[in-house]
Coordinates of C-alpha atoms in Angstrom, one line a residue:
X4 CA 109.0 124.5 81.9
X5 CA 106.8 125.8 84.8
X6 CA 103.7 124.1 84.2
X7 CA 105.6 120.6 83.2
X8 CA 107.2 120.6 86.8
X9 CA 104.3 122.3 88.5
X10 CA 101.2 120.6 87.2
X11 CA 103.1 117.3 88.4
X12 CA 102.0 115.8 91.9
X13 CA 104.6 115.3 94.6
X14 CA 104.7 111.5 94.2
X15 CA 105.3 112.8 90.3
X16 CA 108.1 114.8 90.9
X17 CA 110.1 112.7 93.5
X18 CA 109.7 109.9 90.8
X19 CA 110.7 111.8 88.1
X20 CA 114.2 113.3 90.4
X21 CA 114.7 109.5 91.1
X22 CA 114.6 108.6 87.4
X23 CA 116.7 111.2 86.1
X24 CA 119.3 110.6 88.9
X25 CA 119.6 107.3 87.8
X26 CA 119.6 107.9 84.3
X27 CA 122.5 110.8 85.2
X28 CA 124.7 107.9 86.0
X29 CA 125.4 107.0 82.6
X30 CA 127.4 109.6 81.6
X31 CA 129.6 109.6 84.6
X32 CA 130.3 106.0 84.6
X33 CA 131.3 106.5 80.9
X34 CA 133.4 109.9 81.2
X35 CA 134.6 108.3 84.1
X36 CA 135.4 104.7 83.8
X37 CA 135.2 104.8 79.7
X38 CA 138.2 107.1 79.1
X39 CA 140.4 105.8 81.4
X40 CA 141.8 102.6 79.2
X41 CA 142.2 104.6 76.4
X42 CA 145.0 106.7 78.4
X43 CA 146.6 103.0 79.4
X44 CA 146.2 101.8 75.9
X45 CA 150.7 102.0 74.8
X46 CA 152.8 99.7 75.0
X47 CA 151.2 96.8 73.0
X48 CA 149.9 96.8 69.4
X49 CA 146.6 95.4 70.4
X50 CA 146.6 98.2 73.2
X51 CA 144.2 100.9 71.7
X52 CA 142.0 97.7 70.4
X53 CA 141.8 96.8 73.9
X54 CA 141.5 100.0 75.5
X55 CA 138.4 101.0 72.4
X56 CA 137.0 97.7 73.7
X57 CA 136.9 98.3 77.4
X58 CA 135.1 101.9 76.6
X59 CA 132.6 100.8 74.4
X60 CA 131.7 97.8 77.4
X61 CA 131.6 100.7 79.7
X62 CA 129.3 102.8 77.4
X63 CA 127.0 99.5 77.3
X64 CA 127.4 98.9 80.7
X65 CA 126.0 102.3 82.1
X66 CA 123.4 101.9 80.1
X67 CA 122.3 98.6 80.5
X68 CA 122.4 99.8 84.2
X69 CA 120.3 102.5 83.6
X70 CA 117.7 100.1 82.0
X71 CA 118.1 97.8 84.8
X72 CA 117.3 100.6 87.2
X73 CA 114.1 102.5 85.0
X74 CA 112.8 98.4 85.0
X75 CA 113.1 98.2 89.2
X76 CA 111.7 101.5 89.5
X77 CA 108.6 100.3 87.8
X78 CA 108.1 97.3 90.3
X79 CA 108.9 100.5 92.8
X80 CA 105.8 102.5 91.9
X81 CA 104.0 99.8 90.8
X82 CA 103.7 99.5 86.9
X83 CA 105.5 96.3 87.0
X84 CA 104.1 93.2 89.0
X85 CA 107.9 91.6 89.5
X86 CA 110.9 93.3 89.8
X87 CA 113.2 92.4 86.7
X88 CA 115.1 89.7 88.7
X89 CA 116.3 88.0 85.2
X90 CA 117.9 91.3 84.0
X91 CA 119.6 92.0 86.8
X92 CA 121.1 88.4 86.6
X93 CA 121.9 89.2 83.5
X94 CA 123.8 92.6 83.8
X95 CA 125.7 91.1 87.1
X96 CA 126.5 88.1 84.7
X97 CA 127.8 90.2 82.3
X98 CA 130.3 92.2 84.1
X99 CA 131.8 89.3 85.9
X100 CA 132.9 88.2 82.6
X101 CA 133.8 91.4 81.6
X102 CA 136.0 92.1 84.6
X103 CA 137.3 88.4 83.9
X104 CA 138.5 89.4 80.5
X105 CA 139.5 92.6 81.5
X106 CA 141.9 91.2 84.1
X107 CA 143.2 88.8 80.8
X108 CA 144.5 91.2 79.4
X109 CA 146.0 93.2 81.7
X110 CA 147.3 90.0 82.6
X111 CA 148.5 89.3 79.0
X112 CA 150.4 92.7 78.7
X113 CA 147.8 94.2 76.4
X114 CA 146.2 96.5 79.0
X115 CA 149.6 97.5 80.8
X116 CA 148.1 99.9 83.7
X117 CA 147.0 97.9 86.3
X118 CA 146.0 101.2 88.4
X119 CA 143.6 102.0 85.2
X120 CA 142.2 98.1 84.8
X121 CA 141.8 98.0 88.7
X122 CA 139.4 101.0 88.4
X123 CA 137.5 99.9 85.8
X124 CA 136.8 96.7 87.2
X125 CA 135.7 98.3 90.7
X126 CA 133.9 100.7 88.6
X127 CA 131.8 98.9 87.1
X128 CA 131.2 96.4 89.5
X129 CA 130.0 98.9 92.2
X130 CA 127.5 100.3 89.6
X131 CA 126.4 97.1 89.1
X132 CA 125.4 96.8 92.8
X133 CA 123.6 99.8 92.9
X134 CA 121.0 98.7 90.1
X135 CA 120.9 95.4 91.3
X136 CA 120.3 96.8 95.1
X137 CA 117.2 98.3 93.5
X138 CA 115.5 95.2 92.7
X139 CA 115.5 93.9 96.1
X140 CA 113.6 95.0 99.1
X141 CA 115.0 93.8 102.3
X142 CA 118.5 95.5 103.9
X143 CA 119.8 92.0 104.4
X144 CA 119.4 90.7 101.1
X145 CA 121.4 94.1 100.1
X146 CA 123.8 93.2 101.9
X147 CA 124.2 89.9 100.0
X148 CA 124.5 91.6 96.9
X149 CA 127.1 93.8 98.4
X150 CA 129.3 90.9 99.9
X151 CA 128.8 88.7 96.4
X152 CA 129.9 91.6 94.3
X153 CA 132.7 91.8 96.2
X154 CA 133.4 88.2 96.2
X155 CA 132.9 87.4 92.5
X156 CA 135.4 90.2 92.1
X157 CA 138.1 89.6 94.5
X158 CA 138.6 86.1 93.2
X159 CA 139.2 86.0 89.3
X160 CA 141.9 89.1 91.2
X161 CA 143.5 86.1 93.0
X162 CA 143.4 83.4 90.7
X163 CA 144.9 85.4 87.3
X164 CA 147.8 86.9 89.2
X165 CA 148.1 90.1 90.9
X166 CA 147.7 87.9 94.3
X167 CA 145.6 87.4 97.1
X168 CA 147.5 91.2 98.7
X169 CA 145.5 93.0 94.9
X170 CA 142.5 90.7 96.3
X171 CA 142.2 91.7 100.0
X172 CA 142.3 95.3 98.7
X173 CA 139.9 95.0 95.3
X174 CA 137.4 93.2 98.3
X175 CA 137.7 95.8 100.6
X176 CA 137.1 98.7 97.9
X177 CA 134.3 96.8 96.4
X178 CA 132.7 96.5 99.4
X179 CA 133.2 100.0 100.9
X180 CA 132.1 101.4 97.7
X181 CA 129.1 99.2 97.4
X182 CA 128.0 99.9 100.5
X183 CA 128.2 103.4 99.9
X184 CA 125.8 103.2 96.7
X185 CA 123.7 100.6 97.8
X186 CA 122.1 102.5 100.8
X187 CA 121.9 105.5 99.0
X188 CA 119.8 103.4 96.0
X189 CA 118.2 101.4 99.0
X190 CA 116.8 104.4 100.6
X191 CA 115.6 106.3 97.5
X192 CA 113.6 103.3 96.1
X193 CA 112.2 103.2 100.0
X194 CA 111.6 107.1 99.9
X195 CA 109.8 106.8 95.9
X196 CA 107.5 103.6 97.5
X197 CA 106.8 105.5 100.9
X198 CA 105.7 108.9 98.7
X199 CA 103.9 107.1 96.4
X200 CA 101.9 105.6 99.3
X201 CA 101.2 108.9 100.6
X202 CA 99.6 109.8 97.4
X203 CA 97.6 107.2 97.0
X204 CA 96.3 107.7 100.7
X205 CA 95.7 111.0 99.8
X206 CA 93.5 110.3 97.0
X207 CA 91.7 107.5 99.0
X208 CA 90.9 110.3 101.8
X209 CA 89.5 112.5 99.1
X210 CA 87.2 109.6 97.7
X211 CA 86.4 109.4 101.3
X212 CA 85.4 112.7 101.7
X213 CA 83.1 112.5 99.0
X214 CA 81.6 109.3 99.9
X215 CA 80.7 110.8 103.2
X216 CA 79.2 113.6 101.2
X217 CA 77.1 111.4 99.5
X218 CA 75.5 109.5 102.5
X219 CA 75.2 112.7 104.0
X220 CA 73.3 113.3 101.0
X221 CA 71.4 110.0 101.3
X222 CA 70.5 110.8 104.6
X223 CA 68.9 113.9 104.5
X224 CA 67.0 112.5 101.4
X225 CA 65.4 109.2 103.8
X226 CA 65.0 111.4 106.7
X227 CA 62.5 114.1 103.8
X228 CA 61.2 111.1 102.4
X229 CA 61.4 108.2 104.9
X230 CA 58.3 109.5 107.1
X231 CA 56.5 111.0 104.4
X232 CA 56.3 107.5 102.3
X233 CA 55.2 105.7 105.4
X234 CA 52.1 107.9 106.1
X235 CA 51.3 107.7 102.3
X236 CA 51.4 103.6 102.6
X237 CA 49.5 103.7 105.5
X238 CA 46.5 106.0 104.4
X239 CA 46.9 104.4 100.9
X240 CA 45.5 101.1 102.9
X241 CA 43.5 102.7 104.8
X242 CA 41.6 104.3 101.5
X243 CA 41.4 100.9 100.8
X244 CA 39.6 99.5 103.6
X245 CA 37.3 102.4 103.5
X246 CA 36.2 101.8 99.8
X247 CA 36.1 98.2 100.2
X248 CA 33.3 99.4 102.8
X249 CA 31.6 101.8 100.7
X250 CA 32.6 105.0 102.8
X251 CA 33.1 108.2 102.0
X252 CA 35.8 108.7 104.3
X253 CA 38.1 106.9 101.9
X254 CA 38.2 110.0 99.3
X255 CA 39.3 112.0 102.0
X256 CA 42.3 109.9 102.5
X257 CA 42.8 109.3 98.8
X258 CA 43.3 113.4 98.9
X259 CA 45.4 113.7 101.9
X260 CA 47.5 111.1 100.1
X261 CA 47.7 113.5 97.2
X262 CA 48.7 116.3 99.5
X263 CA 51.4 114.4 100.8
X264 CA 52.6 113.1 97.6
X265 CA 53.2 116.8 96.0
X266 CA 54.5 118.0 99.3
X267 CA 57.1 114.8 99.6
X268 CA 58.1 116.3 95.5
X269 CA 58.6 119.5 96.5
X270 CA 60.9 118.9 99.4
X271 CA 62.8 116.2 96.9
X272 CA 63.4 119.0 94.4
X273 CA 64.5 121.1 97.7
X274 CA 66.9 118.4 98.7
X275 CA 68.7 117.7 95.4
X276 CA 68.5 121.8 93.9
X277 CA 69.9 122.6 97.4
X278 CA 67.4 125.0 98.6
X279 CA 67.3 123.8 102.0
X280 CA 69.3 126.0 104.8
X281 CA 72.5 125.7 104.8
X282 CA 74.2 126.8 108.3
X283 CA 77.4 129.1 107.2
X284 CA 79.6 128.2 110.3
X285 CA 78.8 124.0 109.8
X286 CA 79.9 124.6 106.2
X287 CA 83.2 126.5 106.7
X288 CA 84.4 124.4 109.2
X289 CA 83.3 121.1 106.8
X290 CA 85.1 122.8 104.2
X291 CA 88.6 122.7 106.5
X292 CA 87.8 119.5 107.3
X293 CA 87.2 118.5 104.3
X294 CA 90.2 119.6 102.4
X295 CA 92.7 118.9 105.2
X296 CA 91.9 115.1 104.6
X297 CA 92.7 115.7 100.9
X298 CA 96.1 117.0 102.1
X299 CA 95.0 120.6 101.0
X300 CA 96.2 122.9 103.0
X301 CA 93.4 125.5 104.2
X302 CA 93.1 128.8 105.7
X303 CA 89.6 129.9 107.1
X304 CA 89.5 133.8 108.8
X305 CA 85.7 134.1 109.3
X306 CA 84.7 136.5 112.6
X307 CA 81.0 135.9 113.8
X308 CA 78.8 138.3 112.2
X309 CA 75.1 138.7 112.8
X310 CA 73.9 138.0 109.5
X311 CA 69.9 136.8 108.0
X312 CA 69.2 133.3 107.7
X313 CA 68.9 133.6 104.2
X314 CA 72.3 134.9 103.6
X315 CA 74.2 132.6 105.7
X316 CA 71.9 129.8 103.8
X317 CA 73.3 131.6 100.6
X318 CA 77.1 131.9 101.1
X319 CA 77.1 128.5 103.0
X320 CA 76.1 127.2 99.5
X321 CA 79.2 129.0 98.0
X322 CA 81.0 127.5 100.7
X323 CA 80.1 124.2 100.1
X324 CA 79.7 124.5 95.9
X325 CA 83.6 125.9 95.9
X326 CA 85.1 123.5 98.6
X327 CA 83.6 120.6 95.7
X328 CA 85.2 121.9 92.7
X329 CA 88.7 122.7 94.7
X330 CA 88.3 118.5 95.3
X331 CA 87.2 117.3 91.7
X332 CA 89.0 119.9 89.6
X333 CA 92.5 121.1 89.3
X334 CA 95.6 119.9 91.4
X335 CA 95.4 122.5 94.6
X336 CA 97.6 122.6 97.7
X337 CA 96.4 125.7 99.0
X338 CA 92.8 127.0 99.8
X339 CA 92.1 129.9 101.8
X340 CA 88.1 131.3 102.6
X341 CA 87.9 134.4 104.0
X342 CA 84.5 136.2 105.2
X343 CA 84.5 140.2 106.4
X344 CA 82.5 142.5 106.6
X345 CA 82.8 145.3 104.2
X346 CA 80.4 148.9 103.9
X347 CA 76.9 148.1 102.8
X348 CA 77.0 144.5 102.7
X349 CA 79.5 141.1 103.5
X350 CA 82.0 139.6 101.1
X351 CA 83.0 136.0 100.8
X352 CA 85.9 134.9 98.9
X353 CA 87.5 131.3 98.1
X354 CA 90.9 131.1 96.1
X355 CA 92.9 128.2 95.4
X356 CA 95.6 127.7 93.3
X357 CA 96.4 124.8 91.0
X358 CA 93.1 125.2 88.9
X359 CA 94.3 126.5 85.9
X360 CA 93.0 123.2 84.2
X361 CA 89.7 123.5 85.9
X362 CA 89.0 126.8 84.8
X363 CA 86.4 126.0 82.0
X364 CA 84.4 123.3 83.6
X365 CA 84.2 125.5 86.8
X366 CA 83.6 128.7 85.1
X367 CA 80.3 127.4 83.1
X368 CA 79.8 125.0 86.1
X369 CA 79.5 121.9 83.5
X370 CA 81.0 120.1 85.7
X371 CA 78.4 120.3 88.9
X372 CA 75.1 119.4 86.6
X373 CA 72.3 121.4 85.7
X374 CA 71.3 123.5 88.3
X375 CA 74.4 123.5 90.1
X376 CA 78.0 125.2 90.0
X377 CA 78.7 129.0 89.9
X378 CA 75.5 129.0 88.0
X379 CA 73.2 127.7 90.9
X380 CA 75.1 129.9 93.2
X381 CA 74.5 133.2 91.2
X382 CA 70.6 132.0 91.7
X383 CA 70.6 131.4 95.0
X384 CA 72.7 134.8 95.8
X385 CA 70.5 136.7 93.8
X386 CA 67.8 135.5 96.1
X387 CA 69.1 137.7 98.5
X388 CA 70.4 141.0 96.6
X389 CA 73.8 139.0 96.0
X390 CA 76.4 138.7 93.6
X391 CA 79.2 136.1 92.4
X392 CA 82.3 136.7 90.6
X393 CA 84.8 133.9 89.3
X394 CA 87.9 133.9 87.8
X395 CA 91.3 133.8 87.2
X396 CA 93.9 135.2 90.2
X397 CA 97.1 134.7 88.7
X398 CA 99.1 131.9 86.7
X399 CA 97.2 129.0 88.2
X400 CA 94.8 130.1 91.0
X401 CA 91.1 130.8 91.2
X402 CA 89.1 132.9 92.8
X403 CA 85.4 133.0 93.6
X404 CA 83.6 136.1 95.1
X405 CA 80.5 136.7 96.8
X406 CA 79.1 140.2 97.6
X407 CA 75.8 140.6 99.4
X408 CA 74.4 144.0 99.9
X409 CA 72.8 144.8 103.9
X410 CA 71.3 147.1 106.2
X411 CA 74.3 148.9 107.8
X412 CA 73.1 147.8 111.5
X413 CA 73.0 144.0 110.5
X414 CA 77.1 142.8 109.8
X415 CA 78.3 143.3 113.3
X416 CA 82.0 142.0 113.8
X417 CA 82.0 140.3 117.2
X418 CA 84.9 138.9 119.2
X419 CA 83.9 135.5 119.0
X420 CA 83.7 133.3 115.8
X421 CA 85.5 130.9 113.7
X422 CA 89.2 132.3 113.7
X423 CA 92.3 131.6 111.2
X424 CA 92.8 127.9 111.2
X425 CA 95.7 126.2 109.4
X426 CA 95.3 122.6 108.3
X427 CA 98.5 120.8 107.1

């Protein structure tokens, strides 16, 4: 029961409360519409045929409702390109004529409690406006529904007998009551589309984030290899011209070219293994950056301590590697990084929660490539003495660990630094 409410997003649960909310309406229309002709059903032999009648159009009206309502929330979250105009028609249709005939008979005699007819006919003609409100989008043409509801239903009221007094009322109750259930099914299709935008603005932030990522990638990759591949074309032609001439010269350039061909590889491998420096104070603050625009919430407490360059190069590349898998994997709301200083050494952690599903590909780090991951990070870390533990911290959170051992004199906790920072 946990993880089937849980694992859902927000704009998944709000959708889901909206649904069954709907849905809840059928058995109160019935218990409380559908019973009551059956208590007015003496006093004529076709009565309780009547009054069996009127319950089982109840029963089929709630849930044809319901249907109705389940349709226009699919146009609300966008599964359905139209909202089902021609069923609502058809369900307002329908219990026109039903409170016509309903109105018969009580007319007739059959149905002899007009306070028990009267009910049902309101009844079911303000549930009617409440699916129907749903498959419209502006207030006013809300209102329209509201006043024709109680139009179509004042009138057959005035024409079959009880008078135009029965009428005023039946108008005003329809109306009152309509008004009632239409803003309250106006403004939860509004909240469902509003939510559902947020999520999808959400997600479009996170694709964001990582497409910013990437040309950040891109660019450090031109600016290794944009001025080495210009030199290498230009003494390339100029090896050319020399051997066109018969100099010597020209093998010289030839191996300078060579030079700078398996120098230009080496810093591509750097580049895309990720053994360049990585500054530790850029990437933490990245990381809150980053994951407030996914609409994670994250808490970084990291005091400035004086640490090598190759260890902040090191747990800035945990930094980074755990920020990414708390953005592909798992459904997270909360992220918090802490760094401190500890005796003999400095220890990192990351934990999130909402990765239970992302356990395994983050564990193995499958998901990251060769050469990436926890897997990359254990290398790099052991560069430099360190360690890395991952795993489970409770039901559905994660937590990844980085020790490295140091001189006692080097972690010094100063007063300045990157403090506690909450990002809604």
């Amino acid at each position: 029961m946990t993880g089937w409410w849980s694992r859902r997003s927000t704009a998944g649960k709000v959708e889901l409360y909206t649904r069954w909310t709907f849905h809840s309406f059928v058995p109160v229309e019935f218990f409380a519409l559908g019973v009551l002709p059956l208590t007015g059903s003496k006093g004529s032999p076709l009565g309780p045929v009547a009054a069996t009648g009127t319950a089982l159009w109840v029963l089929t009206h709630a849930v044809l409702c319901a249907v109705l309502a389940s349709r226009a929330l699919d146009h609300t979250t966008g599964r359905r390109a139209r909202p089902p105009v021609r069923l609502a028609v058809a369900v307002g249709s329908a219990t026109a004529a039903a409170n016509v005939l309903v109105l018969a008979l009580w007319t007739a005699g059959v149905l002899p409690d007009g306070g028990v007819d009267g009910s049902v006919v309101s009844g079911t003609t303000t549930f009617t406006v409440g699916a129907i409100v749903l498959c419209v989008d502006r207030v006013r043409h809300m209102l329209y529904v509201v006043v024709g509801a109680a139009f179509a239903t004042a009138a057959p009221v005035a024409a079959l007998g009880p008078g135009p007094a029965v009428a005023g009322i039946t108008a005003v109750a329809i109306f009152v009551g309509g008004s009632g259930i239409a803003t309250a099914c106006g403004f939860s299709s509004w909240l469902l589309r509003v939510v559902q935008e947020l999520e999808r603005s959400r997600e479009l932030k996170a694709r964001l984030a990582v497409a910013e990522e990437r040309l950040r990638f891109g660019r450090d990759l031109h600016d290794v290899m944009g001025r080495n591949l210009s030199v290498i074309a230009l003494k390339s032609e100029l090896a050319v011209q020399l051997a066109r001439r018969g100099r010597e010269a020209a093998v010289d350039q030839m191996v300078e070219v060579q030079r700078i061909a398996r120098e230009s590889q080496r810093e591509v491998r750097e580049v895309v293994r990720g053994y360049r420096e990585a500054d530790l104070a850029v990437e933490l603050e990245g990381a809150r950056g980053v994951l407030g625009a996914a609409g994670i919430v994250c808490e970084v407490t990291a005091p400035a301590l004086d640490l090598p360059a190759g260890v902040q190069s090191a747990l800035g590349w945990v930094v980074r590697e755990t920020t990414t898998n708390v953005l592909r994997h798992g459904d997270a709301r909360r992220c918090a990084i802490a760094l401190r200083a500890e005796a003999g050494g400095v220890l990192l952690t990351v934990e999130n929660d909402g990765a239970e599903a992302a356990v395994p590909a983050v564990r193995d780090g499958s998901a990251a490539g060769a050469g990436s991951g926890l897997a990359g990070l254990r290398e790099r870390l052991g560069a430099v003495d360190g360690t890395l533990d991952a795993g489970l911290s409770g039901p559905d959170g994660f937590r990844v660990t980085a020790r490295v051992p140091l001189p006692r004199t080097t972690a010094k906790p100063s007063n300045s630094g990157i403090q506690e920072v909450r990002t809604p």
